[in-house]
Coordinates of C-alpha atoms in Angstrom, one line a residue:
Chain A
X1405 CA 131.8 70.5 127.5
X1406 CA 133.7 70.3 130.6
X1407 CA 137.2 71.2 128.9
X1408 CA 138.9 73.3 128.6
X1409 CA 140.6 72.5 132.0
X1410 CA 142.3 75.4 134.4
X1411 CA 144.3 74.8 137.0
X1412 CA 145.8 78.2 139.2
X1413 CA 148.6 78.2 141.4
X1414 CA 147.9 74.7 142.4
X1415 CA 149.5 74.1 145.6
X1416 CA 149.6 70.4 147.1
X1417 CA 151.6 70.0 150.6
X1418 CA 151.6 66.6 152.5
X1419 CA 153.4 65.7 155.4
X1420 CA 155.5 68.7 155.3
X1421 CA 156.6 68.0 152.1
X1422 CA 155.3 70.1 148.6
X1423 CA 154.8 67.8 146.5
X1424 CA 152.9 70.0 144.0
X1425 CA 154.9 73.9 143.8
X1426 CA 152.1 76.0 141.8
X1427 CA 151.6 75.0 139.1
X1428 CA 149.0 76.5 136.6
X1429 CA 148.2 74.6 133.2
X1430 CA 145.4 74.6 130.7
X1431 CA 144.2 72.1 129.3
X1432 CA 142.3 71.8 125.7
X1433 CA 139.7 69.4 124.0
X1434 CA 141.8 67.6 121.8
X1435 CA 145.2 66.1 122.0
X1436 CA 146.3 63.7 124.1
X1437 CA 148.5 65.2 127.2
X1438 CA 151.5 62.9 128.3
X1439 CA 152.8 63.7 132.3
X1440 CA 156.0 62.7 132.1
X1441 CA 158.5 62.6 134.9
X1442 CA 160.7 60.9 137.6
X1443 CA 159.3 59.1 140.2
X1444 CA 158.2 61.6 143.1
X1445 CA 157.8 64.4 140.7
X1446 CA 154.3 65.0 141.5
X1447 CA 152.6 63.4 138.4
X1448 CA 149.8 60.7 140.4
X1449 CA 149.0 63.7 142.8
X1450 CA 148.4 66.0 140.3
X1451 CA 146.5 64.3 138.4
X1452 CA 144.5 63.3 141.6
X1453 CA 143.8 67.1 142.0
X1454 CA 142.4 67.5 139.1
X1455 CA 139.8 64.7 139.2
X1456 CA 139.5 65.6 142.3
X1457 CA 140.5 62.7 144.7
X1458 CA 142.7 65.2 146.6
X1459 CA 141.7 68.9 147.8
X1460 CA 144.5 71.2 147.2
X1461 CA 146.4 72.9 149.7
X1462 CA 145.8 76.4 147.5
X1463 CA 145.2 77.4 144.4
X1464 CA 141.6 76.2 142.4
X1465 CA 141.1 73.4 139.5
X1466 CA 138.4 75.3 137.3
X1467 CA 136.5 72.9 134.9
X1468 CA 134.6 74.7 132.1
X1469 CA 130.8 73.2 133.2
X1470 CA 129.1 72.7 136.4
X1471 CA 128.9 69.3 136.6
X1472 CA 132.5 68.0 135.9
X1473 CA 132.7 64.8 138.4
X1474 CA 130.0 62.8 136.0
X1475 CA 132.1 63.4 132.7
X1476 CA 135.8 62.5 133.7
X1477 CA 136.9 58.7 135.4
X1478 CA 140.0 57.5 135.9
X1479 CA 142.1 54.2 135.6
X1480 CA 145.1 53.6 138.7
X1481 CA 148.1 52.1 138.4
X1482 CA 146.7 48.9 140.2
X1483 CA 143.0 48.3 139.1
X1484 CA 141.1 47.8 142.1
X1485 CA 138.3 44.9 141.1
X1486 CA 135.0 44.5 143.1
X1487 CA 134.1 40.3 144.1
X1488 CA 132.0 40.0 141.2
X1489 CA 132.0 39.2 137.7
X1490 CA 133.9 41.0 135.1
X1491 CA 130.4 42.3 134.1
X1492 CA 129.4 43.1 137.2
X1493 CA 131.9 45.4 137.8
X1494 CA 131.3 47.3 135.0
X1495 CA 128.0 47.5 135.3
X1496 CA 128.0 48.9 139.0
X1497 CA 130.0 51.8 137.8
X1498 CA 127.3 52.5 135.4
X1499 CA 124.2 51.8 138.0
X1500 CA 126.0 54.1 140.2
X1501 CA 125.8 57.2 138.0
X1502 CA 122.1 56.1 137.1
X1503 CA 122.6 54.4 133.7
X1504 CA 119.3 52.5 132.5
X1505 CA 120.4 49.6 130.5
X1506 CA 123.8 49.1 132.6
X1507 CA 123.6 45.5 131.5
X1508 CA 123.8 46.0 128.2
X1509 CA 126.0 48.7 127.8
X1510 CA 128.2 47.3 130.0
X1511 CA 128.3 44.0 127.4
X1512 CA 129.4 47.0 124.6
X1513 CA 132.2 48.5 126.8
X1514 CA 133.8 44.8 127.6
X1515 CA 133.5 44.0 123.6
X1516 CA 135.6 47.4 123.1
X1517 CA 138.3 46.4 125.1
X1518 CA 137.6 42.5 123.8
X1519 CA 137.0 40.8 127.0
X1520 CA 133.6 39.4 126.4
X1521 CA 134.8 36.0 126.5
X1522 CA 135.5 36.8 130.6
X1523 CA 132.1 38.9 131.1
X1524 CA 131.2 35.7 133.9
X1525 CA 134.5 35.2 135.0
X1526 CA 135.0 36.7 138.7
X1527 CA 137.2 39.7 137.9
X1528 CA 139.9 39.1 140.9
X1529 CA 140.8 35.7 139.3
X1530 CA 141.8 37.5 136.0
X1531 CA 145.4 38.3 135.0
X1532 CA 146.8 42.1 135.7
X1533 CA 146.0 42.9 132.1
X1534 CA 142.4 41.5 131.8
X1535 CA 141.9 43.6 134.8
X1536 CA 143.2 46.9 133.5
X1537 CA 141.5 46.2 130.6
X1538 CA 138.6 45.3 132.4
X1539 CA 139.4 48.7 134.5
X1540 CA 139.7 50.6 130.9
X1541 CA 136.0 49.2 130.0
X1542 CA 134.6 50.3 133.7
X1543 CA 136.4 53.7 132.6
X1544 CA 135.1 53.9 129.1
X1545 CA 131.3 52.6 129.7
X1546 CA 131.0 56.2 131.2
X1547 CA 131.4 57.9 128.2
X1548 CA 133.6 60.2 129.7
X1549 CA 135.1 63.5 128.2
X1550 CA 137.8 63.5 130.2
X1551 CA 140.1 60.0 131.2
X1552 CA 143.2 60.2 133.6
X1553 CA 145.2 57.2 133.3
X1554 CA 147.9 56.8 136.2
X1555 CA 150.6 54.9 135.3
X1556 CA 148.0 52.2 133.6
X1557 CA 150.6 49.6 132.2
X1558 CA 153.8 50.0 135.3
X1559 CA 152.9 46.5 136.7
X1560 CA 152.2 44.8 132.8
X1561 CA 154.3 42.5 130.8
X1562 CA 155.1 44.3 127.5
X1563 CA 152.4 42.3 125.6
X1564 CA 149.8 43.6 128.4
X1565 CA 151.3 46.9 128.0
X1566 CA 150.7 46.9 123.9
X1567 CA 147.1 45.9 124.4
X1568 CA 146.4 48.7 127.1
X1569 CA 147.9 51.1 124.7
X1570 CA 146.0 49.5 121.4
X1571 CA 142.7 50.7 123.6
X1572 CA 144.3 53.9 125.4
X1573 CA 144.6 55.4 121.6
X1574 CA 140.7 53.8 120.2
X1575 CA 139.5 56.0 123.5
X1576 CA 141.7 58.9 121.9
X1577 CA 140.8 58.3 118.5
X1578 CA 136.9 58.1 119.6
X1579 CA 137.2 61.7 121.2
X1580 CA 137.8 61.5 125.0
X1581 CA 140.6 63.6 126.4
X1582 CA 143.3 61.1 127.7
X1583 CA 145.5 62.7 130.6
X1584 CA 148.5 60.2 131.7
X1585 CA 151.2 60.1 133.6
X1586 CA 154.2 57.6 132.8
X1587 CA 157.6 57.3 133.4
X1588 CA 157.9 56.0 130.1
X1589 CA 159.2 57.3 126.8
X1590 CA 158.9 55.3 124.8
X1591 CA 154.7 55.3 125.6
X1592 CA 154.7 58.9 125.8
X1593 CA 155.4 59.1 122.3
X1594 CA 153.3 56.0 120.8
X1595 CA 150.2 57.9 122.7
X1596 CA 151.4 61.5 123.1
X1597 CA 150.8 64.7 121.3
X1598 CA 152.0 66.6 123.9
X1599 CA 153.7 66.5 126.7
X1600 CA 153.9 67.8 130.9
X1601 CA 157.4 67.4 132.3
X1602 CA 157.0 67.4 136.0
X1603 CA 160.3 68.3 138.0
X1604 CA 159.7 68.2 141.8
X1605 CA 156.2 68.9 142.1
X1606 CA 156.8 72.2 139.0
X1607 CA 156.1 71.7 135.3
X1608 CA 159.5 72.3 133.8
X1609 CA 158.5 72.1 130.5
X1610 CA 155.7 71.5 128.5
X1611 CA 155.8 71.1 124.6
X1612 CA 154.2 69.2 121.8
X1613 CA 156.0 65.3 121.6
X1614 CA 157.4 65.8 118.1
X1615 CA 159.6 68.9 119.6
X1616 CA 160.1 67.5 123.4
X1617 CA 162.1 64.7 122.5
X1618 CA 164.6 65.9 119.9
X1619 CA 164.7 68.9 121.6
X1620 CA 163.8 69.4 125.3
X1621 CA 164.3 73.1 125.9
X1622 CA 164.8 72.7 130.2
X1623 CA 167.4 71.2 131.5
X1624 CA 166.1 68.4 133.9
X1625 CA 163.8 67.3 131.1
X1626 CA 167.0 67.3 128.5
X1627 CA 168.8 65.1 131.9
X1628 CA 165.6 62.7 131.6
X1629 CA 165.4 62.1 128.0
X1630 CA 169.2 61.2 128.2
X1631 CA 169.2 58.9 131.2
X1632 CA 165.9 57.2 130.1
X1633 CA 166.1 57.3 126.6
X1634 CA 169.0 53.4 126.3
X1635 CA 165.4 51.8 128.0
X1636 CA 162.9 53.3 126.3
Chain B
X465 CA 126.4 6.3 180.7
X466 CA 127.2 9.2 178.1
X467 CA 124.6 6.6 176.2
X468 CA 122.0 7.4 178.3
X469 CA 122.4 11.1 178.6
X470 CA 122.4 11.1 174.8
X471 CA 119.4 9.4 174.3
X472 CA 117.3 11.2 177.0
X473 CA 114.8 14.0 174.7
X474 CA 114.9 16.6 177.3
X475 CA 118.6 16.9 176.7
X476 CA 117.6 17.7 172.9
X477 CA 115.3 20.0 173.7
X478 CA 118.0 21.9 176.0
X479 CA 120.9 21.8 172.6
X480 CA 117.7 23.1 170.5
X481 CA 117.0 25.6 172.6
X482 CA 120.8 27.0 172.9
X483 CA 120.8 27.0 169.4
X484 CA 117.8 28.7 168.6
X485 CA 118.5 31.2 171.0
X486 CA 122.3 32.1 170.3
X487 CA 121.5 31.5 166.6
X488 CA 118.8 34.4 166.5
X489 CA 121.1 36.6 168.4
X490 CA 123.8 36.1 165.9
X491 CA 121.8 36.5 162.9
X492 CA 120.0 40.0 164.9
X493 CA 123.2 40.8 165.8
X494 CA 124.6 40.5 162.5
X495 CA 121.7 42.7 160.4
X496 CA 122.5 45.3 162.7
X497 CA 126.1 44.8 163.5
X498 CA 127.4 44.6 160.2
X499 CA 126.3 47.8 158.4
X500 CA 126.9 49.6 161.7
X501 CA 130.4 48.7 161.7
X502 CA 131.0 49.9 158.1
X503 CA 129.4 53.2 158.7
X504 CA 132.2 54.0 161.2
X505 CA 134.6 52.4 159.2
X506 CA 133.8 54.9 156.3
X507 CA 132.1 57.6 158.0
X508 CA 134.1 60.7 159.0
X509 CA 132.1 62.6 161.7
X510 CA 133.2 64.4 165.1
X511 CA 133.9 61.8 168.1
X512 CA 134.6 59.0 165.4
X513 CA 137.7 57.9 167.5
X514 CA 135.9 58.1 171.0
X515 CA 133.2 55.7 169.4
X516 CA 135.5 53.1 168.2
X517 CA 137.6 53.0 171.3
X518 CA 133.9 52.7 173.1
X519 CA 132.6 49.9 170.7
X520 CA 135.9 47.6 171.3
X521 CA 135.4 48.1 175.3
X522 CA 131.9 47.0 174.5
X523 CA 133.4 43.6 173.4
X524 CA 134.5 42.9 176.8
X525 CA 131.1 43.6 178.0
X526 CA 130.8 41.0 181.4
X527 CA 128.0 38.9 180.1
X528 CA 126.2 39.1 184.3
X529 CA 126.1 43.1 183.9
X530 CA 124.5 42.7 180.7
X531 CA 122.0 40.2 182.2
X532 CA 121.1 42.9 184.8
X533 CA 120.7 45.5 182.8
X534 CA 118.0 43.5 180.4
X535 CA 116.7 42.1 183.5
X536 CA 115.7 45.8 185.0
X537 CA 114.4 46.5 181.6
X538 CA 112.4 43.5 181.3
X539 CA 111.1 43.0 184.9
X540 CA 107.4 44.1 185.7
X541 CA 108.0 47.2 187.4
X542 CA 110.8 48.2 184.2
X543 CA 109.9 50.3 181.5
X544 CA 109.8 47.1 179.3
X545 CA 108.0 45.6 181.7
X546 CA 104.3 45.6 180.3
X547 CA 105.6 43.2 177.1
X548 CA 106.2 40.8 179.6
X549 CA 109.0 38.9 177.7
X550 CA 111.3 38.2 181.3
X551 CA 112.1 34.7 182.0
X552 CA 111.3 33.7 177.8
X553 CA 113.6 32.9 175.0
X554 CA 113.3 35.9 173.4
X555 CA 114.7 37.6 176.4
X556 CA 117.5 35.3 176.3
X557 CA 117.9 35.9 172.5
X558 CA 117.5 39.8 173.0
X559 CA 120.4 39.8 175.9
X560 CA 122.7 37.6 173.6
X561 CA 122.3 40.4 170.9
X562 CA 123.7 43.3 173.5
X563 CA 126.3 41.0 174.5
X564 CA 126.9 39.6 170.4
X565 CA 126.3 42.8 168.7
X566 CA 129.6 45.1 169.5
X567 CA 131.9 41.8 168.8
X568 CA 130.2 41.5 165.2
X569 CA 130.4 45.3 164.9
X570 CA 133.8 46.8 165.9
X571 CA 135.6 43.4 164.2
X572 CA 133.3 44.5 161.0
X573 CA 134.8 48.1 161.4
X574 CA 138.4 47.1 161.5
X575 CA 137.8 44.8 158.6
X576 CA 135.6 47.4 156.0
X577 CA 138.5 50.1 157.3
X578 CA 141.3 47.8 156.2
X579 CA 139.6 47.1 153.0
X580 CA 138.1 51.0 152.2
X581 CA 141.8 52.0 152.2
X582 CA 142.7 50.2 149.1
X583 CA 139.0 50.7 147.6
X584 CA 138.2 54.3 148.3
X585 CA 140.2 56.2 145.7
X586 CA 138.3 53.6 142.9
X587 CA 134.9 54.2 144.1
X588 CA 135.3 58.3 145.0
X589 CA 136.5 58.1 141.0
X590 CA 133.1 56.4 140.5
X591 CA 131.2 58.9 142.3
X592 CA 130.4 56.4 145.3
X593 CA 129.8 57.7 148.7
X594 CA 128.4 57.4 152.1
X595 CA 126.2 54.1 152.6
X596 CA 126.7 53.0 149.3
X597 CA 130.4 52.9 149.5
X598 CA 130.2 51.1 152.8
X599 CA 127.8 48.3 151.8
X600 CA 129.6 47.9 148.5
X601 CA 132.8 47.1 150.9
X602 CA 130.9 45.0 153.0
X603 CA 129.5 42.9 150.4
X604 CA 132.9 42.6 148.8
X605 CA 134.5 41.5 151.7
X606 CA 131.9 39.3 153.1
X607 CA 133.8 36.1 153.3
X608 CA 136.0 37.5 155.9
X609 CA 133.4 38.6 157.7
X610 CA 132.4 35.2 158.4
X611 CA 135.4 35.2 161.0
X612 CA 133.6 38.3 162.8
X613 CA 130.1 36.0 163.1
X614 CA 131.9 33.0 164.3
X615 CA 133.5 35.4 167.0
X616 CA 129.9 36.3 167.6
X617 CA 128.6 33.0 167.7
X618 CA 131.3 31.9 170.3
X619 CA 130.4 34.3 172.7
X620 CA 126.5 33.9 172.4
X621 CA 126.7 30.1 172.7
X622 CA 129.2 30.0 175.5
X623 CA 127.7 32.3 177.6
X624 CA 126.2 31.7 181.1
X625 CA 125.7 34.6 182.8
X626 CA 123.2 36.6 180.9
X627 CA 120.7 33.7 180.1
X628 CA 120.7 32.3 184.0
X629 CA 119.5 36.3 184.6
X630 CA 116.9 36.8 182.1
X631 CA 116.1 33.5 181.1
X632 CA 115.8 32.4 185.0
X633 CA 117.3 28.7 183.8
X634 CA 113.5 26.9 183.9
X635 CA 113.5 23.4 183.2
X636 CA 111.4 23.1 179.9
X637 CA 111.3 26.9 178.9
X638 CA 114.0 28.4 179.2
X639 CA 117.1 26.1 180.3
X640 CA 120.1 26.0 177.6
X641 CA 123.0 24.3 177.8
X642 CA 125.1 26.2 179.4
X643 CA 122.7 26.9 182.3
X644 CA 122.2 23.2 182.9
X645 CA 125.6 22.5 183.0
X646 CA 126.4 24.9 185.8
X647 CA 122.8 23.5 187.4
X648 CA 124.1 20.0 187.1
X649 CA 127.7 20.6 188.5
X650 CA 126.3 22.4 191.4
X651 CA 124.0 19.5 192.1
X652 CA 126.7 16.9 191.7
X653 CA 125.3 15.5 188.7
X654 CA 129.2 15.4 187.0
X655 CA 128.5 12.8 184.2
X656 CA 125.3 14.8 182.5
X657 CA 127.5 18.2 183.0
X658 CA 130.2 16.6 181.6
X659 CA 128.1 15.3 178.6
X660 CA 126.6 18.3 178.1
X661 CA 129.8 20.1 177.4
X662 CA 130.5 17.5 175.3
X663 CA 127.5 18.2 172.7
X664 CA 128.3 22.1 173.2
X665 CA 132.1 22.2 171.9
X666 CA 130.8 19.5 169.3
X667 CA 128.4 21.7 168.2
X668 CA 130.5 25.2 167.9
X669 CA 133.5 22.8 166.5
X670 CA 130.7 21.4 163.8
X671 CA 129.9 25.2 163.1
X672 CA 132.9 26.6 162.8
X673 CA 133.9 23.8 160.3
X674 CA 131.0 24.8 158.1
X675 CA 131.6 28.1 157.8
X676 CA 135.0 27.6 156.7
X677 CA 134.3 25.5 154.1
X678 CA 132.2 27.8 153.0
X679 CA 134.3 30.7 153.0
X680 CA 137.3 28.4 151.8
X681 CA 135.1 27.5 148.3
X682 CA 134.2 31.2 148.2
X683 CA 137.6 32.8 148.3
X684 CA 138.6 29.9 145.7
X685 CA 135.9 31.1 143.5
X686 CA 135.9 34.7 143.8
X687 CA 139.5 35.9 144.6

């Protein structure tokens, strides 16, 4: 078990600018953790630090078990498909950690997401939901403990967007942690149970869904749930 | 006239020659180009920026310096000397590689640097790195590469300089195309020049054609 997660006076500064102010979180097995926020509050690069695409400027991310990088993947905002078969690509993220078999369980992880019927097809011809779907399967075939999901559905058509979320919760519901980060509310409570709310690179808040959204308790998070909430 | 030029066999054994010998320096060129330029494309070491600004000077390498510098190596009393390879094709083909090489490699560097921007975050997530990353961005971008070997291909098979040096421009071993033609226009021979240059921008026009098609079907196919 690589959870629970801790994170210590995380400190991310690019350009001149802090985008992430220390902040310390910990994070459980279990329920599903929402990062909500404006754009530019810090929610892709924190989540970034933590799987560790970026190095912080201070502070430490402290997994539970040696070994971390193996058990957690991540799906982007824009999924980024290799020139080769929708197969393919799921199987080379599988032959790169050493998975015998990447063939076939490759096959399994495209049925989950129900893209067999494309396994041939060259994945850059697909539409943007085959190919997050496709970049949920490449995720998924991992068996991770751990997914982060940036922003998965911000380029999707709201039928994309349901079908992304129909697999985001079987992934739940099957036992990986799912970290995200959206700007919506409306997701953050179909796939929430609790929720981050990122202010200018600072957690402002952070409560469990049922309470956050009746009831934000800060004040920039009560602002967002207002503005946001006629589009949600 | 152009008839007669056309018809005459040794002229066919000068265009088979040229090609062999700018083809193999391509394809050499290529093996060892190609995965060069991605490792400084993805690699990050000390003196990264010093090498790249040296391998696109190399580009503009003067093919004559290049043919002296083989030549030295090759001659008898060079350290290459005992192979005894100066004045044979494979001279001609290994001077064509210095000159081919840097073009396929720094235009493969710019390209796999381009493309490791949008594909590095994806594979680091996968737990890809060092050569693997790089030959997975090659491979995935290797119909654009195409335009780096054509750039290669250009040079080898309009070069002059470098062959007429190593290759010493002997008529039946190691005379090419372009030698000939500078031969022939310093002799006065106009219309077999003239032909000859003729056959060579035919050929490279012919070449260049292919490939496109070929990259044009893939990018259809793959995306």
């Amino acid at each position: 078990m690589i959870l629970p997660l801790r994170i210590e006076e995380l400190t991310f500064v690019a350009g001149g600018r802090t985008l992430i102010d220390r902040v310390s979180l910990e994070l459980e097995a279990g329920p599903s953790t929402i990062i909500l926020g404006a754009n530019g509050a810090g929610k892709s690069v924190l989540m970034r630090l933590m799987h560790g695409l970026l190095a912080p400027t201070s502070g430490r991310v402290l997994w539970n078990a040696e070994g971390a990088r193996r058990c957690q993947a991540m799906v982007f905002q824009r999924p980024v498909m290799l020139r080769r078969s929708a197969l393919a690509n799921v199987a080379y993220g599988l032959k790169v950690s050493g998975s015998p078999q990447a063939e076939r369980m490759a096959m399994d992880a495209l049925e989950e997401v129900g893209l067999t019927h494309v396994a041939r097809h060259p994945a850059r011809v697909l539409s943007g939901g085959e190919q997050q779907r496709l970049a949920l399967a490449r995720a998924w075939a991992l068996h991770p403990e751990v997914l982060f999901l940036d922003e998965p559905t911000a380029n999707l058509d709201p039928g994309a967007t349901r079908e992304i979320e129909t697999v985001i919760k079987a992934f739940d519901a099957a036992g990986t942690k799912i970290i995200m980060s959206t700007h919506s509310l409306g997701q953050a409570r179909r796939l929430g149970d609790e929720v981050i709310f990122l202010h200018q690179g600072r957690v402002a808040e952070r409560a469990p869904v049922e309470r956050f959204f009746p009831q934000p308790a800060s004040p920039e998070a009560a602002a967002f749930v207002k503005g946001e909430l006629p589009w949600a | 006239m152009l008839d007669g030029i056309l018809s005459d066999p040794r002229l066919w054994h000068i265009v088979g020659l040229s090609l062999a010998v700018s083809l193999s320096a391509v394809a050499i060129a290529t093996v060892l180009g190609m995965p060069l330029g991605a490792a400084i494309a993805v690699g990050r070491f000390p003196g990264r920026q010093a090498v790249i600004v040296i391998l696109n000077a190399l580009m503009g390498l003067p093919p004559v310096v290049v043919g002296l510098f083989i030549y030295l190596l090759l001659s008898r009393a060079g350290p290459l000397g005992s192979l005894g390879l100066l004045f044979t094709p494979p001279a001609m083909v290994i001077a064509q590689t210095v000159l081919v090489l840097p073009i396929i490699a720094a235009l493969a560097r710019q390209s796999v640097e381009d493309a490791w921007r949008e594909y590095e975050e994806q594979l680091r997530s996968l737990g890809v790195h060092g050569w693997r990353g790089a030959l997975t961005v090659l491979w995935d971008i290797r119909f654009s590469l195409v335009t780096a070997v054509l750039a290669g291909l250009g040079r080898a098979s309009a070069e002059v300089g470098a062959v007429m040096i190593v290759g010493g421009n002997i008529d039946g071993v190691t005379r090419v195309m372009t030698t000939t033609i500078a031969l022939e226009t310093s002799k006065g021979d106009l219309p077999l020049a003239l032909g000859l240059g003729l056959v060579l921008i035919a050929i490279v026009l012919a070449l260049n054609a292919a490939a496109d098609l070929v990259k044009q079907a893939a990018q259809r196919r793959y995306g």
